[in-house]
CSV table of N, CA and C in Angstrom, one decimal:
chain,number,residue,atom,x,y,z
A,1,UNK,N,77.9,93.9,95.2
A,1,UNK,CA,77.4,92.6,95.5
A,1,UNK,C,78.5,91.6,95.7
A,2,UNK,N,78.3,90.6,96.5
A,2,UNK,CA,79.3,89.6,96.7
A,2,UNK,C,79.6,88.9,95.4
A,3,UNK,N,80.8,88.4,95.3
A,3,UNK,CA,81.2,87.6,94.1
A,3,UNK,C,81.7,88.4,93.0
A,4,UNK,N,81.8,89.7,93.0
A,4,UNK,CA,82.3,90.5,91.9
A,4,UNK,C,83.8,90.3,91.9
A,5,UNK,N,84.4,90.7,90.8
A,5,UNK,CA,85.9,90.7,90.6
A,5,UNK,C,86.5,91.8,91.4
A,6,UNK,N,87.5,91.5,92.2
A,6,UNK,CA,88.2,92.5,92.9
A,6,UNK,C,89.7,92.4,92.6
A,7,UNK,N,90.4,93.5,92.9
A,7,UNK,CA,91.9,93.5,92.7
A,7,UNK,C,92.5,94.0,94.0
A,8,UNK,N,93.5,93.2,94.5
A,8,UNK,CA,94.2,93.6,95.7
A,8,UNK,C,95.7,93.7,95.4
A,9,UNK,N,96.2,94.9,95.5
A,9,UNK,CA,97.6,95.1,95.2
A,9,UNK,C,98.4,95.0,96.5
A,10,UNK,N,99.7,94.8,96.4
A,10,UNK,CA,100.6,94.8,97.6
A,10,UNK,C,101.8,95.7,97.3
A,11,UNK,N,102.3,96.4,98.3
A,11,UNK,CA,103.4,97.3,98.2
A,11,UNK,C,104.3,97.2,99.4
A,12,UNK,N,105.5,97.6,99.3
A,12,UNK,CA,106.5,97.7,100.4
A,12,UNK,C,106.5,99.2,100.9
A,13,UNK,N,105.8,100.1,100.2
A,13,UNK,CA,105.9,101.5,100.5
A,13,UNK,C,104.8,101.9,101.6
A,14,UNK,N,105.1,102.9,102.4
A,14,UNK,CA,104.1,103.4,103.3
A,14,UNK,C,103.0,104.1,102.5
A,15,UNK,N,101.8,104.0,103.0
A,15,UNK,CA,100.7,104.7,102.3
A,15,UNK,C,100.1,105.7,103.3
A,16,UNK,N,99.8,106.9,102.8
A,16,UNK,CA,99.3,108.0,103.5
A,16,UNK,C,98.0,108.5,102.9
A,17,UNK,N,97.2,109.1,103.7
A,17,UNK,CA,95.9,109.6,103.2
A,17,UNK,C,95.8,111.1,103.3
A,18,UNK,N,95.4,111.7,102.2
A,18,UNK,CA,95.2,113.2,102.2
A,18,UNK,C,94.0,113.5,103.1
A,19,UNK,N,93.1,112.6,103.3
A,19,UNK,CA,91.9,112.8,104.1
A,19,UNK,C,92.2,112.8,105.6
A,20,UNK,N,93.3,112.0,106.0
A,20,UNK,CA,93.6,111.9,107.4
A,20,UNK,C,95.1,112.1,107.6
A,21,UNK,N,95.6,113.3,107.4
A,21,UNK,CA,97.0,113.6,107.6
A,21,UNK,C,97.6,113.3,109.0
A,22,UNK,N,96.7,113.3,110.0
A,22,UNK,CA,97.2,113.0,111.3
A,22,UNK,C,97.6,111.5,111.5
A,23,UNK,N,97.2,110.7,110.6
A,23,UNK,CA,97.5,109.3,110.7
A,23,UNK,C,98.8,109.0,109.9
A,24,UNK,N,99.8,108.4,110.6
A,24,UNK,CA,101.1,108.3,109.9
A,24,UNK,C,101.1,107.4,108.7
A,25,UNK,N,100.4,106.3,108.7
A,25,UNK,CA,100.4,105.4,107.5
A,25,UNK,C,99.2,104.4,107.7
A,26,UNK,N,99.0,103.7,106.6
A,26,UNK,CA,97.9,102.7,106.6
A,26,UNK,C,98.5,101.4,106.2
A,27,UNK,N,97.9,100.3,106.7
A,27,UNK,CA,98.3,99.0,106.4
A,27,UNK,C,97.5,98.5,105.2
A,28,UNK,N,96.3,99.1,105.0
A,28,UNK,CA,95.5,98.6,104.0
A,28,UNK,C,94.4,99.7,103.6
A,29,UNK,N,94.1,99.8,102.3
A,29,UNK,CA,93.1,100.8,101.9
A,29,UNK,C,92.2,100.1,100.9
A,30,UNK,N,91.0,100.4,100.8
A,30,UNK,CA,90.0,99.9,99.9
A,30,UNK,C,89.4,101.1,99.1
A,31,UNK,N,89.0,100.9,97.9
A,31,UNK,CA,88.4,102.0,97.1
A,31,UNK,C,87.4,101.4,96.1
A,32,UNK,N,86.4,102.1,95.9
A,32,UNK,CA,85.4,101.8,94.8
A,32,UNK,C,84.8,100.4,95.0
A,33,UNK,N,84.8,99.8,96.2
A,33,UNK,CA,84.3,98.5,96.5
A,33,UNK,C,84.8,97.4,95.6
A,34,UNK,N,85.9,97.6,94.9
A,34,UNK,CA,86.5,96.6,94.1
A,34,UNK,C,88.0,96.5,94.2
A,35,UNK,N,88.6,97.5,94.8
A,35,UNK,CA,90.1,97.6,94.8
A,35,UNK,C,90.6,97.8,96.2
A,36,UNK,N,91.7,97.1,96.4
A,36,UNK,CA,92.4,97.2,97.7
A,36,UNK,C,93.9,97.2,97.6
A,37,UNK,N,94.6,97.8,98.5
A,37,UNK,CA,96.0,97.8,98.5
A,37,UNK,C,96.5,97.4,99.9
A,38,UNK,N,97.5,96.6,100.1
A,38,UNK,CA,98.0,96.2,101.4
A,38,UNK,C,99.5,96.7,101.4
A,39,UNK,N,99.9,97.4,102.4
A,39,UNK,CA,101.3,97.8,102.5
A,39,UNK,C,102.0,97.0,103.6
A,40,UNK,N,103.2,96.5,103.2
A,40,UNK,CA,104.0,95.7,104.2
A,40,UNK,C,105.0,96.6,104.9
A,41,UNK,N,105.0,97.9,104.6
A,41,UNK,CA,106.1,98.8,105.1
A,41,UNK,C,106.2,98.8,106.6
A,42,UNK,N,105.1,98.8,107.3
A,42,UNK,CA,105.1,98.8,108.8
A,42,UNK,C,104.9,97.5,109.5
A,43,UNK,N,104.9,96.4,108.7
A,43,UNK,CA,104.5,95.1,109.2
A,43,UNK,C,105.6,94.2,109.6
A,44,UNK,N,106.9,94.6,109.3
A,44,UNK,CA,108.0,93.7,109.6
A,44,UNK,C,108.2,93.7,111.1
A,45,UNK,N,108.2,92.4,111.7
A,45,UNK,CA,108.4,92.3,113.1
A,45,UNK,C,109.9,92.7,113.5
A,46,UNK,N,110.0,93.5,114.5
A,46,UNK,CA,111.3,93.9,115.1
A,46,UNK,C,111.8,92.8,116.0
A,47,UNK,N,113.0,93.0,116.5
A,47,UNK,CA,113.6,92.0,117.3
A,47,UNK,C,112.8,91.7,118.6
A,48,UNK,N,112.2,92.7,119.2
A,48,UNK,CA,111.4,92.4,120.4
A,48,UNK,C,110.2,91.6,120.0
A,49,UNK,N,109.5,91.9,118.9
A,49,UNK,CA,108.4,91.2,118.5
A,49,UNK,C,108.7,89.7,118.2
A,50,UNK,N,109.9,89.5,117.6
A,50,UNK,CA,110.3,88.2,117.3
A,50,UNK,C,110.6,87.4,118.6
A,51,UNK,N,111.2,88.1,119.5
A,51,UNK,CA,111.5,87.4,120.8
A,51,UNK,C,110.3,87.1,121.6
A,52,UNK,N,109.2,87.9,121.4
A,52,UNK,CA,107.9,87.6,122.1
A,52,UNK,C,107.1,86.7,121.4
A,53,UNK,N,107.5,86.2,120.2
A,53,UNK,CA,106.8,85.3,119.4
A,53,UNK,C,105.6,85.9,118.7
A,54,UNK,N,105.6,87.2,118.4
A,54,UNK,CA,104.6,87.8,117.7
A,54,UNK,C,104.5,87.4,116.2
A,55,UNK,N,103.4,87.7,115.6
A,55,UNK,CA,103.2,87.2,114.2
A,55,UNK,C,104.3,87.6,113.3
A,56,UNK,N,104.5,86.8,112.3
A,56,UNK,CA,105.5,87.1,111.2
A,56,UNK,C,104.9,88.0,110.2
A,57,UNK,N,105.7,88.5,109.3
A,57,UNK,CA,105.3,89.4,108.2
A,57,UNK,C,104.3,88.6,107.4
A,58,UNK,N,104.6,87.4,107.0
A,58,UNK,CA,103.7,86.6,106.2
A,58,UNK,C,102.3,86.5,106.8
A,59,UNK,N,102.2,86.2,108.1
A,59,UNK,CA,100.9,86.1,108.8
A,59,UNK,C,100.2,87.4,108.8
A,60,UNK,N,100.9,88.5,109.0
A,60,UNK,CA,100.3,89.8,109.0
A,60,UNK,C,99.7,90.2,107.7
A,61,UNK,N,100.5,89.9,106.6
A,61,UNK,CA,100.0,90.1,105.3
A,61,UNK,C,98.8,89.3,104.9
A,62,UNK,N,98.9,88.0,105.3
A,62,UNK,CA,97.7,87.1,105.0
A,62,UNK,C,96.5,87.7,105.7
A,63,UNK,N,96.6,88.1,106.9
A,63,UNK,CA,95.4,88.7,107.6
A,63,UNK,C,94.8,89.9,106.9
A,64,UNK,N,95.7,90.8,106.4
A,64,UNK,CA,95.2,92.0,105.7
A,64,UNK,C,94.6,91.7,104.4
A,65,UNK,N,95.2,90.7,103.7
A,65,UNK,CA,94.6,90.3,102.4
A,65,UNK,C,93.3,89.6,102.6
A,66,UNK,N,93.2,88.7,103.7
A,66,UNK,CA,91.9,88.1,104.0
A,66,UNK,C,90.8,89.2,104.4
A,67,UNK,N,91.3,90.2,105.1
A,67,UNK,CA,90.4,91.4,105.4
A,67,UNK,C,89.8,92.0,104.2
A,68,UNK,N,90.7,92.3,103.2
A,68,UNK,CA,90.2,92.8,101.9
A,68,UNK,C,89.3,91.9,101.2
A,69,UNK,N,89.6,90.6,101.2
A,69,UNK,CA,88.7,89.7,100.5
A,69,UNK,C,87.4,89.6,101.1
A,70,UNK,N,87.4,89.6,102.5
A,70,UNK,CA,86.1,89.7,103.2
A,70,UNK,C,85.3,90.9,102.9
A,71,UNK,N,85.9,92.1,102.9
A,71,UNK,CA,85.2,93.3,102.7
A,71,UNK,C,84.8,93.5,101.3
A,72,UNK,N,85.7,93.2,100.3
A,72,UNK,CA,85.5,93.5,98.9
A,72,UNK,C,84.7,92.4,98.2
A,73,UNK,N,85.2,91.2,98.3
A,73,UNK,CA,84.6,90.1,97.5
A,73,UNK,C,83.3,89.6,98.1
A,74,UNK,N,83.4,89.4,99.5
A,74,UNK,CA,82.2,88.8,100.1
A,74,UNK,C,81.3,89.9,100.7
A,75,UNK,N,81.6,91.2,100.6
A,75,UNK,CA,80.9,92.3,101.0
A,75,UNK,C,80.5,92.2,102.5
A,76,UNK,N,81.4,91.7,103.3
A,76,UNK,CA,81.2,91.6,104.8
A,76,UNK,C,81.4,92.9,105.4
A,77,UNK,N,80.6,93.3,106.4
A,77,UNK,CA,80.9,94.5,107.1
A,77,UNK,C,82.0,94.4,108.2
A,78,UNK,N,82.6,95.5,108.5
A,78,UNK,CA,83.6,95.5,109.6
A,78,UNK,C,82.9,95.4,110.9
A,79,UNK,N,83.6,94.7,111.9
A,79,UNK,CA,82.9,94.4,113.1
A,79,UNK,C,83.7,94.9,114.3
A,80,UNK,N,83.1,94.9,115.5
A,80,UNK,CA,83.8,95.4,116.7
A,80,UNK,C,84.6,94.4,117.4
A,81,UNK,N,84.6,93.2,117.0
A,81,UNK,CA,85.3,92.1,117.6
A,81,UNK,C,86.8,92.1,117.2
A,82,UNK,N,87.7,92.4,118.2
A,82,UNK,CA,89.1,92.6,117.9
A,82,UNK,C,89.8,91.3,117.5
A,83,UNK,N,89.1,90.1,117.6
A,83,UNK,CA,89.7,88.9,117.2
A,83,UNK,C,89.3,88.5,115.8
A,84,UNK,N,88.4,89.3,115.2
A,84,UNK,CA,88.0,89.0,113.8
A,84,UNK,C,88.9,89.7,112.8
A,85,UNK,N,89.2,89.1,111.7
A,85,UNK,CA,90.0,89.7,110.6
A,85,UNK,C,89.3,91.0,110.1
A,86,UNK,N,88.0,91.1,110.4
A,86,UNK,CA,87.3,92.3,109.9
A,86,UNK,C,87.1,93.3,111.0
A,87,UNK,N,88.0,93.3,112.0
A,87,UNK,CA,87.9,94.3,113.1
A,87,UNK,C,88.0,95.7,112.6
A,88,UNK,N,87.0,96.5,113.0
A,88,UNK,CA,86.9,97.9,112.4
A,88,UNK,C,87.9,98.9,112.9
A,89,UNK,N,88.4,98.7,114.1
A,89,UNK,CA,89.3,99.8,114.7
A,89,UNK,C,90.8,99.4,114.5
A,90,UNK,N,91.1,98.8,113.4
A,90,UNK,CA,92.5,98.4,113.2
A,90,UNK,C,93.4,99.6,113.1
A,91,UNK,N,94.4,99.7,114.1
A,91,UNK,CA,95.2,100.9,114.1
A,91,UNK,C,96.7,100.6,114.4
A,92,UNK,N,97.0,99.4,114.7
A,92,UNK,CA,98.4,99.1,115.0
A,92,UNK,C,98.7,97.6,114.6
A,93,UNK,N,100.0,97.4,114.6
A,93,UNK,CA,100.5,96.0,114.3
A,93,UNK,C,100.0,95.1,115.4
A,94,UNK,N,99.9,95.6,116.7
A,94,UNK,CA,99.4,94.7,117.8
A,94,UNK,C,97.9,94.3,117.5
A,95,UNK,N,97.1,95.2,116.9
A,95,UNK,CA,95.8,94.9,116.5
A,95,UNK,C,95.8,93.7,115.5
A,96,UNK,N,96.7,93.8,114.5
A,96,UNK,CA,96.8,92.8,113.5
A,96,UNK,C,97.2,91.4,114.1
A,97,UNK,N,98.1,91.5,115.1
A,97,UNK,CA,98.6,90.3,115.8
A,97,UNK,C,97.4,89.7,116.6
A,98,UNK,N,96.6,90.5,117.1
A,98,UNK,CA,95.5,90.0,118.0
A,98,UNK,C,94.3,89.4,117.2
A,99,UNK,N,94.2,89.7,115.9
A,99,UNK,CA,93.2,89.2,115.0
A,99,UNK,C,93.4,87.8,114.7
A,100,UNK,N,92.3,87.1,114.5
A,100,UNK,CA,92.4,85.7,114.0
A,100,UNK,C,92.4,85.8,112.5
A,101,UNK,N,92.0,84.7,111.9
A,101,UNK,CA,92.0,84.7,110.4
A,101,UNK,C,90.6,84.2,109.9
A,102,UNK,N,89.6,84.5,110.8
A,102,UNK,CA,88.2,84.2,110.4
A,102,UNK,C,87.4,85.5,110.3
A,103,UNK,N,86.4,85.4,109.4
A,103,UNK,CA,85.5,86.6,109.2
A,103,UNK,C,84.6,86.6,110.4
């Protein structure tokens, strides 16, 4: 239910799933409806991203933490809108950059 206590951890390490070995890494994982982890390992903008004015590491991390807060604390479902922080098909840094910061 919404309003429960949740824990969101952060790491600089890549995260991999035993369930999806074909996927190279994850930006964020949630478990047991109360725990989330956000990885910054693949979120650092490269030189080209910086030159194109793409989102910074801080902005990307904030979006992923907001995503976890929405899903875990507020029990919001993931959605098909690529501009929502709750976008369900999140698979790349470009997807994170395209997301807004609203549920």
